[in-house]
């Protein structure tokens, strides 16, 4: 694995934990299964652990990196990396996809300090995303993939599962990184749900309902959804107003947002 530019030290504020375990890197690339011609966009190439492995299978890679100390070095290592020097949260994925010529595949060993904002940012651009493969804190992956009735099930789960099918692929121990994070990690795949898998719904309305429902997890829906969804509508949808948010399935939430029983 690459040591990066001379004298570069991992920056905590950029969530820098560099992958060095060759087997883990190979397993991630195998899970992504990149094909020549695909528009692959990596978030946070860092010292290139994933980037160079991907470039063995594809002929070009777009990579979004915030750490300016890494950018000239990355460009020097492989001219096929097209670097977007930016905070990923400021990158308009829809415009990026258009400039690349079509839907993109997002990949990355994400900076854990901003993983949820990155996921919500991707959600905002879901129509141009073909799929996503991310390394995240294992606990976050468990929240993303949780089923209803589970303590990990929450706003992140419902919002993501209303758009993507989520697969927790495999776990990665702290020792695979330098420096080692204090937590276990996992690789997750997000693929858009098939058309018609859920009824059509209004995204802003879903966001409003889900935010309110999970604002106080221990309270009943009668309380948390007061002023947001009428109790009569809950009943019409077959939902018990005495239930709590975590008892509703993603389909229940989507039906509420769609307003159709
Ligand atoms: N891909 C490399 C690897 O697997 O070894 C590095 C992964 S490291 C966990 C996260 C990377 O994201 C770092 O390169 C870091 O500089 C970059 N990063 C952190 N915050 C970022 C942001 N807001 N926008 C873009 N990149 C960011």
PDB file of C-alpha atoms in Angstrom, residues 36-215:
ATOM      1  CA  UNK A  36     -14.248  -0.235 -17.915  1.00  0.00           C
ATOM      2  CA  UNK A  37     -16.302   2.701 -19.091  1.00  0.00           C
ATOM      3  CA  UNK A  38     -18.256   3.052 -15.830  1.00  0.00           C
ATOM      4  CA  UNK A  39     -18.366   6.475 -14.205  1.00  0.00           C
ATOM      5  CA  UNK A  40     -16.872   5.703 -10.811  1.00  0.00           C
ATOM      6  CA  UNK A  41     -16.570   8.547  -8.318  1.00  0.00           C
ATOM      7  CA  UNK A  42     -14.532   7.996  -5.166  1.00  0.00           C
ATOM      8  CA  UNK A  43     -15.110  10.107  -2.066  1.00  0.00           C
ATOM      9  CA  UNK A  44     -11.854  10.736  -0.191  1.00  0.00           C
ATOM     10  CA  UNK A  45      -9.104   8.940  -2.151  1.00  0.00           C
ATOM     11  CA  UNK A  46      -6.578   9.818   0.569  1.00  0.00           C
ATOM     12  CA  UNK A  47      -3.323   8.065  -0.223  1.00  0.00           C
ATOM     13  CA  UNK A  48      -4.957   6.094  -2.993  1.00  0.00           C
ATOM     14  CA  UNK A  49      -5.405   2.688  -1.327  1.00  0.00           C
ATOM     15  CA  UNK A  50      -8.713   2.092  -3.099  1.00  0.00           C
ATOM     16  CA  UNK A  51      -8.091   4.382  -6.064  1.00  0.00           C
ATOM     17  CA  UNK A  52      -5.042   2.531  -7.369  1.00  0.00           C
ATOM     18  CA  UNK A  53      -6.737  -0.844  -6.842  1.00  0.00           C
ATOM     19  CA  UNK A  54      -9.775   0.377  -8.789  1.00  0.00           C
ATOM     20  CA  UNK A  55      -7.563   1.741 -11.563  1.00  0.00           C
ATOM     21  CA  UNK A  56      -6.264  -1.782 -12.193  1.00  0.00           C
ATOM     22  CA  UNK A  57      -9.788  -2.601 -13.401  1.00  0.00           C
ATOM     23  CA  UNK A  58     -10.939   0.683 -14.996  1.00  0.00           C
ATOM     24  CA  UNK A  59      -9.354   3.322 -17.174  1.00  0.00           C
ATOM     25  CA  UNK A  60     -10.387   6.516 -15.372  1.00  0.00           C
ATOM     26  CA  UNK A  61     -11.524   7.551 -11.912  1.00  0.00           C
ATOM     27  CA  UNK A  62     -13.033  10.760 -10.561  1.00  0.00           C
ATOM     28  CA  UNK A  63     -12.080  11.405  -6.940  1.00  0.00           C
ATOM     29  CA  UNK A  64     -13.275  14.104  -4.532  1.00  0.00           C
ATOM     30  CA  UNK A  65     -10.664  15.084  -1.942  1.00  0.00           C
ATOM     31  CA  UNK A  66     -10.553  17.942   0.563  1.00  0.00           C
ATOM     32  CA  UNK A  67      -6.957  17.552   1.791  1.00  0.00           C
ATOM     33  CA  UNK A  68      -4.837  19.791  -0.412  1.00  0.00           C
ATOM     34  CA  UNK A  69      -1.652  18.202   0.890  1.00  0.00           C
ATOM     35  CA  UNK A  70      -2.608  14.979  -0.917  1.00  0.00           C
ATOM     36  CA  UNK A  71      -3.844  16.304  -4.243  1.00  0.00           C
ATOM     37  CA  UNK A  72      -0.607  17.072  -6.185  1.00  0.00           C
ATOM     38  CA  UNK A  73       0.839  13.761  -5.031  1.00  0.00           C
ATOM     39  CA  UNK A  74      -2.257  11.790  -6.104  1.00  0.00           C
ATOM     40  CA  UNK A  75      -2.198  13.405  -9.554  1.00  0.00           C
ATOM     41  CA  UNK A  76       1.470  12.555  -9.891  1.00  0.00           C
ATOM     42  CA  UNK A  77       0.894   8.874  -9.068  1.00  0.00           C
ATOM     43  CA  UNK A  78      -1.651   8.260 -11.806  1.00  0.00           C
ATOM     44  CA  UNK A  79      -2.741  10.739 -14.441  1.00  0.00           C
ATOM     45  CA  UNK A  80      -6.005   8.805 -14.870  1.00  0.00           C
ATOM     46  CA  UNK A  81      -7.329  10.200 -11.559  1.00  0.00           C
ATOM     47  CA  UNK A  82      -9.461  13.243 -12.197  1.00  0.00           C
ATOM     48  CA  UNK A  83      -9.485  15.066  -8.856  1.00  0.00           C
ATOM     49  CA  UNK A  84     -12.279  17.334  -7.721  1.00  0.00           C
ATOM     50  CA  UNK A  85     -10.679  19.495  -5.025  1.00  0.00           C
ATOM     51  CA  UNK A  86     -13.603  20.101  -2.718  1.00  0.00           C
ATOM     52  CA  UNK A  87     -15.583  19.299   0.355  1.00  0.00           C
ATOM     53  CA  UNK A  88     -17.801  16.427  -0.845  1.00  0.00           C
ATOM     54  CA  UNK A  89     -20.810  18.035   0.841  1.00  0.00           C
ATOM     55  CA  UNK A  90     -20.453  20.942  -1.590  1.00  0.00           C
ATOM     56  CA  UNK A  91     -20.240  18.759  -4.686  1.00  0.00           C
ATOM     57  CA  UNK A  92     -23.383  18.749  -6.812  1.00  0.00           C
ATOM     58  CA  UNK A  93     -23.499  15.054  -7.774  1.00  0.00           C
ATOM     59  CA  UNK A  94     -26.199  15.749 -10.365  1.00  0.00           C
ATOM     60  CA  UNK A  95     -23.994  18.293 -12.160  1.00  0.00           C
ATOM     61  CA  UNK A  96     -21.007  15.969 -11.819  1.00  0.00           C
ATOM     62  CA  UNK A  97     -22.945  13.069 -13.352  1.00  0.00           C
ATOM     63  CA  UNK A  98     -24.067  15.287 -16.203  1.00  0.00           C
ATOM     64  CA  UNK A  99     -20.504  16.398 -16.889  1.00  0.00           C
ATOM     65  CA  UNK A 100     -19.360  12.757 -16.869  1.00  0.00           C
ATOM     66  CA  UNK A 101     -22.138  11.729 -19.228  1.00  0.00           C
ATOM     67  CA  UNK A 102     -24.575   9.745 -17.071  1.00  0.00           C
ATOM     68  CA  UNK A 103     -25.325   8.074 -13.739  1.00  0.00           C
ATOM     69  CA  UNK A 104     -22.386   7.579 -11.406  1.00  0.00           C
ATOM     70  CA  UNK A 105     -21.252   4.817  -9.068  1.00  0.00           C
ATOM     71  CA  UNK A 106     -20.146   6.311  -5.742  1.00  0.00           C
ATOM     72  CA  UNK A 107     -17.505   4.521  -3.692  1.00  0.00           C
ATOM     73  CA  UNK A 108     -15.323   5.368  -0.731  1.00  0.00           C
ATOM     74  CA  UNK A 109     -13.856   4.687   2.637  1.00  0.00           C
ATOM     75  CA  UNK A 110     -15.715   7.624   4.113  1.00  0.00           C
ATOM     76  CA  UNK A 111     -14.559  10.116   6.735  1.00  0.00           C
ATOM     77  CA  UNK A 112     -16.637   8.802   9.676  1.00  0.00           C
ATOM     78  CA  UNK A 113     -17.121  12.239  11.245  1.00  0.00           C
ATOM     79  CA  UNK A 114     -19.396  13.274   8.364  1.00  0.00           C
ATOM     80  CA  UNK A 115     -20.791   9.944   7.214  1.00  0.00           C
ATOM     81  CA  UNK A 116     -24.481  10.715   7.886  1.00  0.00           C
ATOM     82  CA  UNK A 117     -24.336  14.124   6.127  1.00  0.00           C
ATOM     83  CA  UNK A 118     -22.689  12.406   3.133  1.00  0.00           C
ATOM     84  CA  UNK A 119     -25.462   9.769   3.034  1.00  0.00           C
ATOM     85  CA  UNK A 120     -28.204  12.417   3.165  1.00  0.00           C
ATOM     86  CA  UNK A 121     -26.359  14.454   0.519  1.00  0.00           C
ATOM     87  CA  UNK A 122     -26.273  11.385  -1.752  1.00  0.00           C
ATOM     88  CA  UNK A 123     -29.978  10.841  -1.089  1.00  0.00           C
ATOM     89  CA  UNK A 124     -30.662  14.332  -2.462  1.00  0.00           C
ATOM     90  CA  UNK A 125     -29.041  13.251  -5.727  1.00  0.00           C
ATOM     91  CA  UNK A 126     -30.393   9.689  -5.843  1.00  0.00           C
ATOM     92  CA  UNK A 127     -31.668   9.854  -9.456  1.00  0.00           C
ATOM     93  CA  UNK A 128     -28.111  10.173 -10.817  1.00  0.00           C
ATOM     94  CA  UNK A 129     -26.608   7.479  -8.583  1.00  0.00           C
ATOM     95  CA  UNK A 130     -26.369   3.965 -10.009  1.00  0.00           C
ATOM     96  CA  UNK A 131     -25.155   2.492  -6.750  1.00  0.00           C
ATOM     97  CA  UNK A 132     -22.873   3.174  -3.773  1.00  0.00           C
ATOM     98  CA  UNK A 133     -20.297   1.111  -1.900  1.00  0.00           C
ATOM     99  CA  UNK A 134     -19.008   2.644   1.289  1.00  0.00           C
ATOM    100  CA  UNK A 135     -16.828   1.792   4.240  1.00  0.00           C
ATOM    101  CA  UNK A 136     -18.510   3.160   7.342  1.00  0.00           C
ATOM    102  CA  UNK A 137     -18.589   2.660  11.056  1.00  0.00           C
ATOM    103  CA  UNK A 138     -20.202  -0.766  11.597  1.00  0.00           C
ATOM    104  CA  UNK A 139     -22.727   0.794  13.941  1.00  0.00           C
ATOM    105  CA  UNK A 140     -23.846   3.188  11.180  1.00  0.00           C
ATOM    106  CA  UNK A 141     -24.208   0.304   8.711  1.00  0.00           C
ATOM    107  CA  UNK A 142     -26.338  -1.538  11.263  1.00  0.00           C
ATOM    108  CA  UNK A 143     -28.578   1.541  11.525  1.00  0.00           C
ATOM    109  CA  UNK A 144     -28.820   1.811   7.741  1.00  0.00           C
ATOM    110  CA  UNK A 145     -29.767  -1.841   7.264  1.00  0.00           C
ATOM    111  CA  UNK A 146     -32.010  -2.240  10.350  1.00  0.00           C
ATOM    112  CA  UNK A 147     -35.526  -3.634  10.130  1.00  0.00           C
ATOM    113  CA  UNK A 148     -38.454  -2.049  11.987  1.00  0.00           C
ATOM    114  CA  UNK A 149     -38.867  -3.058  15.604  1.00  0.00           C
ATOM    115  CA  UNK A 150     -35.080  -2.951  16.022  1.00  0.00           C
ATOM    116  CA  UNK A 151     -33.337  -0.435  18.302  1.00  0.00           C
ATOM    117  CA  UNK A 152     -31.054   0.600  15.423  1.00  0.00           C
ATOM    118  CA  UNK A 153     -34.032   1.535  13.236  1.00  0.00           C
ATOM    119  CA  UNK A 154     -34.395   5.320  12.914  1.00  0.00           C
ATOM    120  CA  UNK A 155     -34.553   8.355  10.647  1.00  0.00           C
ATOM    121  CA  UNK A 156     -31.416   7.379   8.703  1.00  0.00           C
ATOM    122  CA  UNK A 157     -32.844   3.878   8.117  1.00  0.00           C
ATOM    123  CA  UNK A 158     -36.228   4.995   6.838  1.00  0.00           C
ATOM    124  CA  UNK A 159     -34.958   7.813   4.636  1.00  0.00           C
ATOM    125  CA  UNK A 160     -32.322   5.599   2.989  1.00  0.00           C
ATOM    126  CA  UNK A 161     -34.512   2.497   2.671  1.00  0.00           C
ATOM    127  CA  UNK A 162     -37.263   4.553   1.037  1.00  0.00           C
ATOM    128  CA  UNK A 163     -34.928   4.925  -1.942  1.00  0.00           C
ATOM    129  CA  UNK A 164     -32.218   2.263  -1.738  1.00  0.00           C
ATOM    130  CA  UNK A 165     -31.917  -1.447  -1.046  1.00  0.00           C
ATOM    131  CA  UNK A 166     -29.193  -1.730   1.568  1.00  0.00           C
ATOM    132  CA  UNK A 167     -26.820  -4.670   2.000  1.00  0.00           C
ATOM    133  CA  UNK A 168     -24.380  -4.994   4.881  1.00  0.00           C
ATOM    134  CA  UNK A 169     -21.648  -6.848   2.976  1.00  0.00           C
ATOM    135  CA  UNK A 170     -18.816  -7.541   5.447  1.00  0.00           C
ATOM    136  CA  UNK A 171     -17.085  -6.175   8.505  1.00  0.00           C
ATOM    137  CA  UNK A 172     -13.575  -4.751   8.672  1.00  0.00           C
ATOM    138  CA  UNK A 173     -11.491  -4.710  11.878  1.00  0.00           C
ATOM    139  CA  UNK A 174      -9.628  -1.599  13.110  1.00  0.00           C
ATOM    140  CA  UNK A 175      -6.265  -3.200  12.292  1.00  0.00           C
ATOM    141  CA  UNK A 176      -6.920  -2.832   8.541  1.00  0.00           C
ATOM    142  CA  UNK A 177      -6.289   0.936   8.823  1.00  0.00           C
ATOM    143  CA  UNK A 178      -3.442   3.284   9.716  1.00  0.00           C
ATOM    144  CA  UNK A 179      -4.035   4.823  12.178  1.00  0.00           C
ATOM    145  CA  UNK A 180      -6.539   2.295  13.547  1.00  0.00           C
ATOM    146  CA  UNK A 181      -9.969   3.739  14.307  1.00  0.00           C
ATOM    147  CA  UNK A 182     -11.468   2.994  17.728  1.00  0.00           C
ATOM    148  CA  UNK A 183     -14.501   1.319  16.153  1.00  0.00           C
ATOM    149  CA  UNK A 184     -15.293  -1.638  13.912  1.00  0.00           C
ATOM    150  CA  UNK A 185     -16.090  -0.838  10.301  1.00  0.00           C
ATOM    151  CA  UNK A 186     -18.231  -2.416   7.608  1.00  0.00           C
ATOM    152  CA  UNK A 187     -18.785  -2.281   3.875  1.00  0.00           C
ATOM    153  CA  UNK A 188     -22.294  -1.436   2.741  1.00  0.00           C
ATOM    154  CA  UNK A 189     -23.917  -1.443  -0.698  1.00  0.00           C
ATOM    155  CA  UNK A 190     -26.818   0.861  -1.584  1.00  0.00           C
ATOM    156  CA  UNK A 191     -28.647   0.130  -4.823  1.00  0.00           C
ATOM    157  CA  UNK A 192     -31.751   2.022  -6.001  1.00  0.00           C
ATOM    158  CA  UNK A 193     -35.014   0.184  -5.333  1.00  0.00           C
ATOM    159  CA  UNK A 194     -36.651  -1.251  -8.421  1.00  0.00           C
ATOM    160  CA  UNK A 195     -39.257   1.049  -9.977  1.00  0.00           C
ATOM    161  CA  UNK A 196     -42.630   0.466  -8.325  1.00  0.00           C
ATOM    162  CA  UNK A 197     -41.122  -1.311  -5.298  1.00  0.00           C
ATOM    163  CA  UNK A 198     -42.803   1.351  -3.135  1.00  0.00           C
ATOM    164  CA  UNK A 199     -45.754   3.632  -3.886  1.00  0.00           C
ATOM    165  CA  UNK A 200     -44.870   7.098  -5.223  1.00  0.00           C
ATOM    166  CA  UNK A 201     -44.496   9.594  -2.366  1.00  0.00           C
ATOM    167  CA  UNK A 202     -43.472  13.161  -1.676  1.00  0.00           C
ATOM    168  CA  UNK A 203     -39.895  13.216  -0.334  1.00  0.00           C
ATOM    169  CA  UNK A 204     -40.276  16.444   1.641  1.00  0.00           C
ATOM    170  CA  UNK A 205     -43.427  15.093   3.268  1.00  0.00           C
ATOM    171  CA  UNK A 206     -41.667  11.817   4.158  1.00  0.00           C
ATOM    172  CA  UNK A 207     -38.786  13.771   5.679  1.00  0.00           C
ATOM    173  CA  UNK A 208     -41.233  15.846   7.742  1.00  0.00           C
ATOM    174  CA  UNK A 209     -43.112  12.792   9.051  1.00  0.00           C
ATOM    175  CA  UNK A 210     -40.026  10.719   9.794  1.00  0.00           C
ATOM    176  CA  UNK A 211     -38.260  13.587  11.547  1.00  0.00           C
ATOM    177  CA  UNK A 212     -41.272  14.218  13.767  1.00  0.00           C
ATOM    178  CA  UNK A 213     -41.933  10.527  14.454  1.00  0.00           C
ATOM    179  CA  UNK A 214     -38.368   9.843  15.617  1.00  0.00           C
ATOM    180  CA  UNK A 215     -37.900  13.172  17.446  1.00  0.00           C
TER     181      UNK A 215
END
